[in-house]
XYZ file of C-alpha atoms in Angstrom:
695
model
C 46.821 70.355 228.256
C 45.645 68.129 231.672
C 45.716 70.909 233.958
C 47.658 68.661 236.855
C 51.244 69.925 237.335
C 52.615 66.598 237.236
C 50.904 65.174 233.680
C 52.267 68.599 232.703
C 55.753 68.457 233.908
C 56.563 64.992 232.797
C 55.145 65.385 229.636
C 56.260 68.780 228.490
C 60.119 67.970 230.205
C 59.718 63.729 228.606
C 59.240 65.945 225.153
C 62.012 68.419 224.916
C 64.579 65.769 226.227
C 63.773 63.628 223.335
C 63.262 66.331 220.516
C 66.870 67.170 221.655
C 68.207 63.668 221.016
C 66.945 63.646 217.706
C 68.026 66.723 216.477
C 69.586 70.150 216.181
C 72.599 71.160 218.238
C 71.598 73.668 221.113
C 71.871 75.352 224.616
C 73.285 74.161 227.684
C 70.768 74.887 229.970
C 71.187 77.533 232.652
C 72.345 75.436 235.756
C 71.304 77.831 237.482
C 67.724 77.442 237.106
C 68.184 74.202 237.805
C 69.358 75.271 241.130
C 66.020 77.268 241.718
C 63.783 73.988 240.470
C 65.781 71.863 242.972
C 65.778 74.215 246.296
C 61.693 75.217 244.937
C 61.482 71.011 245.322
C 63.091 70.983 248.109
C 61.241 73.563 250.149
C 57.654 72.776 249.307
C 58.176 69.183 248.125
C 56.621 69.382 244.824
C 56.603 71.353 241.229
C 53.583 73.124 241.294
C 51.695 73.709 237.651
C 53.528 77.513 237.383
C 56.939 76.502 238.094
C 57.358 73.807 236.269
C 55.859 75.932 233.056
C 58.020 78.482 234.132
C 61.384 75.856 234.471
C 59.732 74.471 230.870
C 59.431 77.456 229.098
C 62.931 78.577 230.439
C 64.439 76.032 228.641
C 62.702 76.606 225.353
C 64.022 79.905 225.138
C 67.502 78.779 225.634
C 67.103 76.696 223.113
C 66.101 79.953 220.775
C 62.285 78.690 220.051
C 61.038 82.192 221.111
C 57.712 80.875 220.002
C 57.302 77.752 221.727
C 58.843 79.797 225.180
C 56.143 82.466 224.871
C 53.181 79.801 224.060
C 54.472 78.168 227.615
C 54.840 81.379 229.695
C 51.226 82.463 228.732
C 49.828 79.415 230.517
C 50.888 80.872 234.048
C 48.148 82.635 235.426
C 50.257 85.593 236.553
C 47.422 87.106 238.618
C 46.537 83.933 240.425
C 49.963 83.236 241.888
C 50.374 86.799 242.751
C 49.354 87.409 246.186
C 50.832 84.873 247.275
C 54.458 86.894 245.746
C 53.100 89.992 247.264
C 52.613 87.735 250.997
C 55.951 86.288 250.319
C 58.123 88.321 249.114
C 56.354 91.410 252.109
C 57.132 88.617 254.974
C 61.370 88.476 253.217
C 60.814 92.355 253.671
C 60.110 92.052 257.682
C 62.530 89.174 258.143
C 65.630 90.961 257.149
C 64.103 94.073 258.593
C 63.748 92.856 262.120
C 66.972 89.828 262.029
C 64.420 87.197 263.485
C 62.376 84.495 261.584
C 59.973 84.096 264.228
C 57.441 84.491 261.293
C 54.293 82.072 259.921
C 55.656 80.090 256.726
C 54.785 82.229 253.737
C 52.544 80.569 251.237
C 55.118 80.060 248.164
C 59.735 80.083 248.721
C 61.334 82.201 248.001
C 62.772 80.469 245.113
C 60.114 80.132 243.557
C 58.956 83.915 243.050
C 62.321 84.045 242.135
C 61.659 81.056 239.464
C 58.018 83.109 238.784
C 59.942 86.360 237.905
C 62.567 84.656 235.378
C 59.376 83.439 233.653
C 57.974 86.759 233.273
C 61.208 88.788 232.789
C 61.988 86.019 229.676
C 58.169 86.381 228.621
C 58.751 90.059 227.864
C 62.291 89.517 226.193
C 61.038 86.932 223.694
C 58.062 89.530 223.038
C 60.772 92.018 222.263
C 62.604 89.834 219.953
C 59.038 88.858 218.299
C 58.527 92.691 217.690
C 55.614 92.635 219.982
C 56.823 95.497 222.444
C 54.052 97.348 224.474
C 53.182 93.633 225.603
C 56.493 93.187 226.463
C 56.543 96.732 227.998
C 53.506 95.366 230.266
C 54.358 91.974 230.706
C 58.006 93.402 232.677
C 55.975 96.246 233.901
C 53.964 93.698 235.976
C 57.490 92.658 237.717
C 57.239 96.128 238.997
C 54.358 96.340 240.745
C 54.606 93.551 242.844
C 57.909 94.314 244.000
C 56.478 97.800 244.952
C 53.002 97.305 246.175
C 55.224 94.211 248.369
C 58.425 97.115 249.433
C 57.144 100.401 249.263
C 60.437 101.271 251.426
C 62.670 99.388 248.813
C 63.756 96.108 248.951
C 66.409 96.223 251.599
C 69.985 95.167 251.629
C 71.402 91.184 249.677
C 67.446 91.027 249.148
C 67.539 87.830 247.398
C 71.399 87.223 247.800
C 70.633 83.720 248.053
C 68.729 83.243 244.500
C 68.440 84.943 241.379
C 65.476 87.441 242.569
C 67.409 90.570 242.560
C 68.902 89.809 239.220
C 65.486 89.308 237.388
C 64.578 92.579 239.050
C 67.711 94.215 238.333
C 66.841 93.685 234.359
C 63.469 93.964 234.354
C 63.942 97.365 235.853
C 66.776 98.610 233.120
C 64.941 96.636 230.601
C 61.077 98.059 230.523
C 62.272 101.804 229.756
C 63.914 100.411 226.416
C 60.545 98.978 225.652
C 58.314 101.513 226.300
C 60.902 103.711 223.682
C 60.863 100.772 221.408
C 57.112 101.077 221.414
C 56.982 103.878 220.585
C 55.444 105.349 224.250
C 58.225 108.102 224.765
C 55.467 109.103 228.097
C 55.954 105.825 229.374
C 59.624 105.214 228.763
C 59.788 108.936 230.531
C 58.119 107.566 233.913
C 59.267 104.121 233.671
C 62.782 106.015 233.682
C 62.206 108.008 237.209
C 60.518 104.754 238.838
C 63.625 103.259 238.010
C 65.875 105.893 239.392
C 63.103 106.771 242.523
C 62.501 103.724 243.814
C 64.726 101.672 246.170
C 65.452 98.776 243.875
C 69.121 97.716 245.250
C 71.057 98.437 241.655
C 74.776 98.772 242.027
C 76.558 101.629 240.569
C 77.149 100.485 237.782
C 73.634 99.718 236.574
C 72.049 103.224 237.705
C 74.433 105.432 236.677
C 73.636 103.475 232.932
C 70.000 104.556 233.469
C 70.445 107.335 234.323
C 72.859 108.074 231.547
C 70.389 106.733 229.259
C 67.762 108.827 230.670
C 69.350 112.422 229.872
C 70.530 110.931 226.795
C 66.463 110.315 225.975
C 65.014 113.388 227.847
C 67.868 115.443 225.224
C 67.399 113.643 221.656
C 63.647 111.940 221.949
C 61.725 115.319 220.413
C 59.048 114.515 223.439
C 58.328 117.362 226.263
C 57.433 115.554 229.792
C 55.185 117.138 232.224
C 58.367 117.524 235.007
C 58.880 115.043 237.671
C 56.738 115.220 240.922
C 58.828 114.963 243.243
C 57.311 114.006 247.290
C 60.374 113.262 248.628
C 62.092 116.521 247.973
C 62.651 119.750 250.737
C 60.640 122.269 249.970
C 64.022 124.370 248.952
C 64.861 121.677 246.772
C 65.703 122.364 243.172
C 62.538 120.363 240.840
C 63.937 119.983 237.023
C 60.819 122.135 235.246
C 61.711 120.965 231.446
C 63.083 118.039 229.556
C 66.991 119.866 229.670
C 67.095 120.712 233.017
C 66.623 117.196 234.137
C 69.021 116.066 231.821
C 71.534 118.602 233.306
C 70.533 117.534 236.603
C 70.347 113.875 235.948
C 74.367 114.401 233.688
C 75.620 116.480 236.571
C 75.148 114.027 238.973
C 76.987 111.332 237.081
C 79.636 113.826 236.972
C 80.187 114.482 240.807
C 80.024 110.063 240.550
C 82.776 110.067 238.229
C 84.849 113.136 240.587
C 84.030 110.521 243.931
C 85.588 107.815 241.980
C 82.566 105.072 242.454
C 82.212 104.952 238.678
C 84.434 104.845 235.258
C 85.128 108.100 233.038
C 82.167 108.166 230.648
C 83.758 110.878 227.529
C 80.055 111.032 226.503
C 78.685 112.188 229.653
C 80.805 115.576 228.944
C 79.168 116.094 225.642
C 75.708 115.597 226.855
C 76.114 118.077 229.656
C 78.144 120.114 227.054
C 75.533 120.107 224.850
C 72.326 120.397 227.330
C 74.480 123.781 228.961
C 74.975 125.082 225.464
C 71.247 124.990 224.414
C 69.993 126.432 228.123
C 72.684 129.333 227.822
C 74.938 127.370 231.133
C 78.080 127.973 229.709
C 79.786 129.336 232.728
C 77.751 126.224 234.767
C 79.482 123.877 231.922
C 82.722 126.153 232.855
C 82.666 124.815 236.839
C 81.829 121.584 236.390
C 84.666 120.706 233.560
C 87.319 122.914 236.336
C 85.942 119.959 239.095
C 87.020 117.448 237.140
C 90.084 115.705 238.342
C 93.320 116.110 236.956
C 93.563 113.229 233.988
C 90.352 112.663 233.815
C 90.165 114.729 230.236
C 92.990 115.983 228.430
C 94.612 119.316 229.324
C 94.545 121.011 225.816
C 90.590 119.476 225.599
C 90.733 121.724 228.937
C 91.561 124.656 227.602
C 89.711 124.346 224.964
C 85.846 123.516 227.036
C 86.949 126.129 228.913
C 88.182 128.638 226.237
C 84.925 127.814 224.490
C 82.461 128.564 227.358
C 83.858 131.387 228.395
C 83.743 132.816 224.514
C 80.029 131.969 224.531
C 79.875 133.949 227.710
C 81.555 137.018 226.115
C 84.511 136.758 228.349
C 86.905 136.965 225.489
C 89.889 137.860 227.706
C 90.374 135.189 230.203
C 89.042 132.984 226.329
C 92.048 134.375 224.115
C 94.742 133.671 227.667
C 93.405 129.844 227.820
C 93.609 129.448 223.846
C 97.252 131.230 224.099
C 98.195 128.542 226.652
C 97.078 125.998 224.778
C 99.070 127.572 221.488
C 102.196 127.646 223.520
C 105.141 125.236 221.705
C 104.936 122.729 224.461
C 101.161 122.376 224.206
C 99.513 122.397 220.757
C 100.890 125.208 218.579
C 99.307 123.869 215.220
C 96.037 123.059 217.321
C 93.950 125.049 213.667
C 90.594 125.575 216.123
C 92.288 127.340 219.433
C 93.741 129.325 216.298
C 90.673 130.285 214.763
C 88.808 131.349 217.987
C 92.293 133.538 219.095
C 92.426 134.932 215.563
C 88.727 136.205 215.389
C 88.694 137.438 219.181
C 91.562 139.598 218.092
C 89.683 140.742 215.052
C 86.713 141.961 217.113
C 89.262 144.701 218.798
C 92.259 146.960 216.638
C 94.540 147.274 220.180
C 95.493 143.374 219.049
C 94.436 142.881 215.518
C 98.150 142.403 214.926
C 97.766 138.969 216.887
C 94.875 138.219 214.838
C 96.777 138.038 211.699
C 99.464 136.263 213.544
C 97.265 133.725 214.635
C 95.815 133.721 211.280
C 98.457 133.164 209.550
C 99.778 130.293 211.330
C 95.981 128.183 211.061
C 97.100 128.574 207.298
C 100.015 126.998 207.380
C 99.130 124.715 209.668
C 96.418 123.176 206.763
C 98.701 122.823 204.188
C 95.580 122.870 202.227
C 93.971 120.128 203.433
C 90.812 121.984 203.928
C 89.289 123.951 202.055
C 86.322 125.390 204.632
C 88.437 125.241 207.341
C 91.245 127.724 205.572
C 88.413 129.988 204.002
C 87.306 130.334 207.423
C 91.267 130.923 208.830
C 91.474 133.279 205.274
C 88.361 135.277 206.717
C 90.137 135.292 210.113
C 93.251 137.030 208.425
C 90.831 139.473 205.845
C 88.700 140.543 209.306
C 92.612 141.468 211.674
C 93.624 143.394 208.796
C 90.595 145.579 208.223
C 90.815 145.800 211.598
C 94.963 146.687 211.427
C 93.879 149.782 208.603
C 91.375 150.930 211.176
C 94.533 152.383 213.056
C 97.007 153.145 210.596
C 98.218 156.554 210.167
C 100.238 157.044 206.519
C 97.564 156.306 204.355
C 99.857 154.520 202.139
C 100.010 151.648 204.963
C 95.969 151.792 205.491
C 95.262 151.182 201.769
C 97.667 148.880 201.428
C 96.361 146.690 204.613
C 92.674 148.010 202.852
C 94.412 145.952 200.046
C 95.530 142.868 201.396
C 92.323 142.252 203.604
C 90.015 142.658 200.301
C 92.100 139.497 199.208
C 92.593 137.502 202.116
C 88.453 138.044 202.245
C 88.082 136.888 198.637
C 90.348 134.196 198.928
C 88.043 132.937 200.961
C 85.291 133.107 199.255
C 86.987 131.100 196.403
C 87.816 128.213 198.747
C 84.468 128.143 199.803
C 82.437 128.957 196.698
C 80.529 131.690 198.449
C 78.523 128.895 200.615
C 79.714 130.267 203.466
C 77.613 133.340 204.384
C 79.518 134.803 207.473
C 82.499 134.627 204.513
C 80.098 136.256 202.077
C 78.791 139.393 204.218
C 82.246 140.202 205.649
C 83.350 139.781 201.781
C 79.927 142.253 201.628
C 81.026 144.797 204.335
C 84.565 145.198 203.340
C 83.707 146.568 200.070
C 81.205 148.819 201.318
C 82.959 150.384 203.609
C 86.051 150.830 201.052
C 82.774 152.826 199.264
C 83.405 149.415 196.544
C 79.440 150.015 196.691
C 78.760 148.507 193.224
C 80.796 144.830 194.334
C 79.309 145.504 197.668
C 75.610 145.700 196.481
C 76.394 142.312 194.300
C 78.176 140.677 197.378
C 74.788 141.777 199.268
C 72.524 140.261 196.904
C 74.406 136.708 197.277
C 73.890 137.111 200.268
C 70.389 137.704 200.886
C 69.369 134.827 198.324
C 71.990 132.719 200.509
C 70.229 132.850 203.468
C 67.177 133.215 202.085
C 66.141 136.165 204.314
C 66.493 134.513 207.490
C 69.323 137.411 209.356
C 68.640 140.778 209.979
C 72.049 142.064 209.441
C 71.735 140.881 205.376
C 69.127 143.357 204.927
C 70.081 146.352 207.160
C 73.895 146.037 205.389
C 71.529 145.507 201.680
C 69.595 148.983 202.507
C 72.633 151.145 204.272
C 74.433 150.517 200.349
C 70.992 151.404 198.941
C 71.728 154.817 201.184
C 74.909 155.287 200.167
C 74.837 154.891 196.287
C 71.484 157.687 197.364
C 68.790 155.202 196.695
C 66.317 156.091 199.475
C 63.591 154.848 198.015
C 64.521 151.237 197.185
C 66.728 151.590 200.296
C 63.304 151.632 202.192
C 61.501 149.268 200.261
C 64.175 146.791 201.447
C 63.343 147.873 204.888
C 59.750 147.462 204.608
C 59.958 143.789 202.964
C 62.230 142.373 206.031
C 59.582 144.501 208.444
C 56.604 141.688 206.610
C 59.023 138.829 206.844
C 60.186 139.387 210.502
C 58.017 139.031 213.936
C 57.170 142.473 215.599
C 59.499 142.058 218.480
C 62.885 141.777 216.040
C 62.479 145.064 213.713
C 63.761 147.589 216.365
C 66.863 147.685 214.369
C 64.899 147.918 210.811
C 62.243 150.446 212.636
C 65.707 152.679 213.321
C 66.949 152.880 209.886
C 63.806 152.978 207.941
C 63.893 156.260 210.415
C 66.669 157.584 209.526
C 66.005 157.272 205.506
C 62.558 158.609 206.300
C 64.803 161.632 207.528
C 67.200 162.436 204.843
C 63.942 162.356 202.110
C 62.747 165.531 204.575
C 59.566 163.110 205.430
C 60.290 164.466 209.833
C 56.742 163.944 210.516
C 56.797 160.299 209.476
C 60.219 159.651 210.986
C 58.936 160.517 214.205
C 56.162 158.172 213.802
C 58.297 155.355 212.633
C 60.152 156.146 216.296
C 56.997 156.464 217.923
C 56.613 152.327 216.593
C 60.232 152.015 217.657
C 59.907 153.410 220.880
C 56.238 151.382 221.795
C 57.912 147.977 220.291
C 60.852 148.817 222.886
C 58.795 149.413 226.183
C 56.907 146.382 225.743
C 59.634 144.226 225.199
C 61.390 145.974 228.420
C 58.135 144.667 230.930
C 58.974 141.239 229.481
C 62.184 140.308 229.254
C 63.529 137.817 231.893
C 66.269 136.906 234.229
C 68.287 134.045 231.860
C 71.936 135.659 230.720
C 70.419 135.770 227.023
C 67.185 137.941 228.433
C 70.053 139.967 230.196
C 72.080 140.434 227.066
C 69.035 141.668 224.773
C 67.997 143.861 227.418
C 70.792 145.931 227.089
C 70.933 145.769 223.302
C 66.832 146.935 223.865
C 68.106 149.426 226.534
C 70.879 150.666 224.123
C 68.222 151.217 220.847
C 66.335 153.247 223.259
C 68.641 155.836 223.837
C 69.840 156.100 220.434
C 65.900 156.401 219.389
C 65.408 158.977 221.920
C 68.360 160.986 220.849
C 67.162 160.248 217.262
C 64.390 162.380 218.153
C 65.902 164.719 220.309
C 68.434 166.167 216.735
C 64.853 166.074 214.801
C 63.133 168.746 217.142
C 66.725 170.759 217.138
C 66.206 170.736 213.483
C 62.659 171.811 213.863
C 63.875 174.194 216.669
C 61.516 172.776 219.201
C 63.601 172.587 222.157
C 61.391 171.948 224.983
C 60.347 168.453 223.026
C 63.812 167.752 222.259
C 64.573 168.120 225.875
C 61.965 165.823 227.251
C 63.396 163.502 224.603
C 66.614 163.703 226.630
C 65.524 163.819 230.206
C 63.894 160.190 228.542
C 67.124 159.119 227.689
C 68.766 160.232 231.345
C 66.017 158.438 232.888
C 67.455 154.922 231.161
C 70.741 155.615 231.687
C 73.162 159.096 232.366
C 76.185 158.111 231.427
C 76.267 158.204 228.004
C 78.303 160.122 225.734
C 75.483 159.885 222.899
C 73.493 161.730 225.158
C 75.265 164.553 226.113
C 76.301 164.866 222.375
C 72.949 165.687 221.930
C 72.577 167.871 224.750
C 75.652 169.979 223.404
C 74.076 170.287 219.925
C 70.922 171.562 221.337
C 72.624 174.224 223.155
C 74.666 175.194 220.235
C 71.619 175.355 217.992
C 70.129 177.961 221.049
C 73.506 179.714 220.618
C 74.661 178.853 223.771
C 78.332 178.381 222.480
C 79.608 178.027 226.052
C 77.282 175.141 227.355
C 77.232 173.354 224.341
C 81.239 173.054 225.136
C 80.436 171.928 228.418
C 78.368 169.189 226.471
C 81.293 168.131 223.900
C 83.525 167.821 227.067
C 81.357 165.636 228.887
C 80.638 163.232 226.479
C 84.181 162.753 226.003
C 84.937 162.383 229.749
C 82.452 158.843 229.286
C 83.909 157.939 226.094
C 87.406 159.786 224.851
C 86.883 158.335 221.243
C 83.530 159.611 220.582
C 84.079 161.109 217.019
C 80.930 163.134 216.526
C 81.449 165.100 220.375
C 85.525 165.622 218.686
C 84.274 167.203 215.791
C 81.706 169.526 217.398
C 84.110 170.073 220.289
C 86.987 171.379 217.410
C 83.782 172.945 215.619
C 82.905 174.987 218.895
C 86.347 175.680 219.790
C 86.886 177.107 215.937
C 83.189 179.578 216.643
C 84.197 180.825 219.674
C 88.098 181.102 219.079
C 89.513 180.960 222.790
C 91.365 177.975 221.517
C 95.184 178.188 219.330
C 94.268 176.832 215.444
C 96.780 174.342 216.693
C 94.218 172.691 219.262
C 91.381 172.844 216.872
C 93.407 170.975 214.218
C 94.507 168.126 216.861
C 91.154 167.655 217.901
C 90.030 167.084 213.833
C 93.076 165.179 213.427
C 91.855 162.792 216.409
C 88.827 161.971 215.066
C 89.696 161.151 211.569
C 92.559 159.193 213.203
C 89.733 157.307 214.953
C 87.694 157.692 211.996
C 88.483 158.035 208.130
C 85.088 158.307 206.581
C 83.836 161.178 208.933
C 82.685 163.755 206.299
C 82.690 166.108 209.261
C 85.290 166.233 210.287
C 87.799 167.032 206.988
C 84.881 169.266 206.228
C 85.456 171.974 208.955
C 89.531 171.041 209.012
C 88.750 171.891 205.542
C 87.434 175.342 206.476
C 90.443 175.664 209.402
C 93.183 175.346 206.117
C 90.914 177.677 204.648
C 90.814 180.876 207.568
C 94.442 180.128 207.724
C 95.224 180.720 203.678
C 98.075 181.092 202.048
C 99.993 177.405 201.284
C 97.212 175.788 203.300
C 94.134 176.818 200.494
C 96.048 173.712 198.883
C 95.263 171.316 202.045
C 91.999 173.217 202.371
C 91.373 171.886 198.371
C 91.748 168.117 199.059
C 90.284 168.295 202.190
C 86.962 169.446 200.994
C 87.442 167.299 198.233
C 87.715 164.067 200.711
C 84.258 165.681 201.999
C 82.465 165.622 199.229
C 84.262 162.516 198.022
C 82.759 160.752 201.074
C 79.309 162.342 201.038
C 78.472 160.696 197.476
C 78.687 158.022 198.919
C 77.740 157.953 202.753
C 75.077 155.741 204.108
C 72.475 157.021 206.432
C 74.062 154.418 209.323
C 77.752 153.339 209.782
C 78.414 150.308 207.783
C 79.878 148.726 210.549
C-alpha cells in the first residue's frame, strides 16, 4: 500500500471497476454513500486516505466480499481521526443549540464524519458475519464512545438530518447489545442496553420500544443476574429496580403505557412477557391492573376476562375470579371454553355450598372436549370427582351420600386411567378419596404410587401416607415415614411433619417425646416468625405458620390437661391468646380444661364462645352436647339435635356417634337398636381413624 490518498483511491477504485466488468453480477452501490463522498469532496476539496478507504470498504461490503471489505476497513486509523471527529461533532452540537454559524471551521466535514462512522459500523457488521463477535462489539462501541464524549448531553434534534449520520448512530445503538449477546458477554450486553436507553440518541419511538422489549426479554430469560442500575439522574423517591425481574417489569410496563398512549403499535408478546414476569414475582394484582388499563379493543374481551380471572384466582380472590369466568361462559361469549370451565369447577369444588355448580362446569368441560385430549379429559373428570365428593359430605340422606361417593370415586378412577396415572394431582385426590371412604389398602397403594411419581418432593404425599398408616394402626411405620420425610426436608418446611410426628407419639403414649417434638416445632416457628418479609407469599406463609403455632399450643395444653397439670395448660392457652384471641380451637381447649377440673358451667360457656367464633366447629358442638347431657339442664331432644348437626358436618366423627349412642341408650326401650347402630359406627370409625383428618 502506498500511503497516498490519491494513489490508493485511484488504484483500488480502478481495480474494483475492472473486476466488476470481468466477472460476476453484483449489487448496485448505494447512491446515498456516493452522495456522502461528493459532499465531502465539495466541502474539503479532496478525498483523504480514511474517507477513500471508507468508500471502497462500503463498495466491497455491498458486493458481499466481507473479508476484502474488512481488510480495507482495518486500514483506517480510527485513533488518528477520532479527535477531529469529536471536535466536529461538538461544534455541530453547539451550532444546533445556539442557532448560530459564527464558529471556526471544524477540522472535518460532517459528511466525512458520517462516512467514517458508517465504515466503523460496516466493519462491525463484517466481523459479525465472520463470527468474530467480540471484536465486532468493540468496533461498534467506538461510535457510541465518540458520540457520548462529544455530546454528553445527548444529540440535539435533527442532528445529522442532512446526512446519514443519525441513521448510522441509531443502527450502532441497536446493534451493540446484540453483538455482546452473541459474544456471550451478558454483563456487557446489559450495560449496552442501559446505555442505549439512558443516553439521548434521538431514537424514534419504534426503535426505542424494540430495544426496551429486547432488553426485558434478555433480563427475564438470560439466566445472568445483573447488578442493579446506578441511575444518577433519579430523584431519591424514584423507583430503582433491585434485580433483573424488577427491571424487566419496569421496561414492560413502560411499553404498555406507550401502547395506551398510542405512541407505539400493540404487540401481544409484551403482555405475554409481563404476565410471566409478574407471575413469578407474585405481582398478579399488578398484572390485573395493567390489563384493566388497556384500551378496549387492544385485546379480545374473552382474553381480558380470562387473564383477570387467573390473576384474582392466583391472589386468592376466588369469588371475583369465578364471577369473571361465569361471565365468560355465558352463551353470547364462549360457553365451551375448556380452561374457564375447569377453573370454575375447581373453585366450586373447594366449597360444599357451590359444589353442584362445580359438577355442572366439569360436565360441560367433558362434553366440550369430545374426547379430543385425554390429559384435559382427565383433569375434567378429576374436577368432577372433587365436586361430587364435596356434595357427598353435605348430603343428609345416607343413600344419597353413598351414591355421590361412588360417583366421585368412579370419576377419579376414569381420570387416572385417562392420564395413565401420570398426573400427581389426580393420583393424590384418588388416594384421598379412598382414604376418606376408609378403603385404606387401596389408598395405601395410591399413596405409594404418588410417592414414587413425585419422588418425595411434595410434603403432602408424606403426610397423607403417614395418616393412612396411622388409620391402619401402624404407628411405628407412620413415624418412620415422617422421620424419612424430615431427613429430606429443609428445616423451615418441617412444621407440619413435626406436628404429625407429635400426634403419632401421643397415640403411642410417648408423652415426654411428644412434648419434646412440640418444643422443637415451636422453636422452628418462632425463628420463622422473625424472618418473614413483606411480600404476598411471605404474608400467606406467616398466616399459615401463625395458625400452626396456635394449634401447637392447643395440642400442648391438651397433653397437660391429660396429665392434670392445670398451670402448664393455662400457660399454653395464654400463649395461644397472645397470637390470636378469636380462635374457636382455643375456646374449645379452654372448655376441655374447665371440664377436666369439674367446672361444667365454665366449660359450657367456653364451648358456646367457640361456636360464636365458628358455628361449624364440630368438636365444640359435640362437647357442648356432652356437657348438657351431663348436667341435665336441657332436654335430650336438644342434645340429640346438637349431635345430629355435628354428624351432618362430619359423618366420620367418632365422638359424635359414640355420644349419640349413649343418648339413645339412656332412653332405653325401642331406642336400644339405634344405640347399638351408633356404637357400631363409632367402633368401626375408631378402628380406622387417623391421628389427623385425611383432608
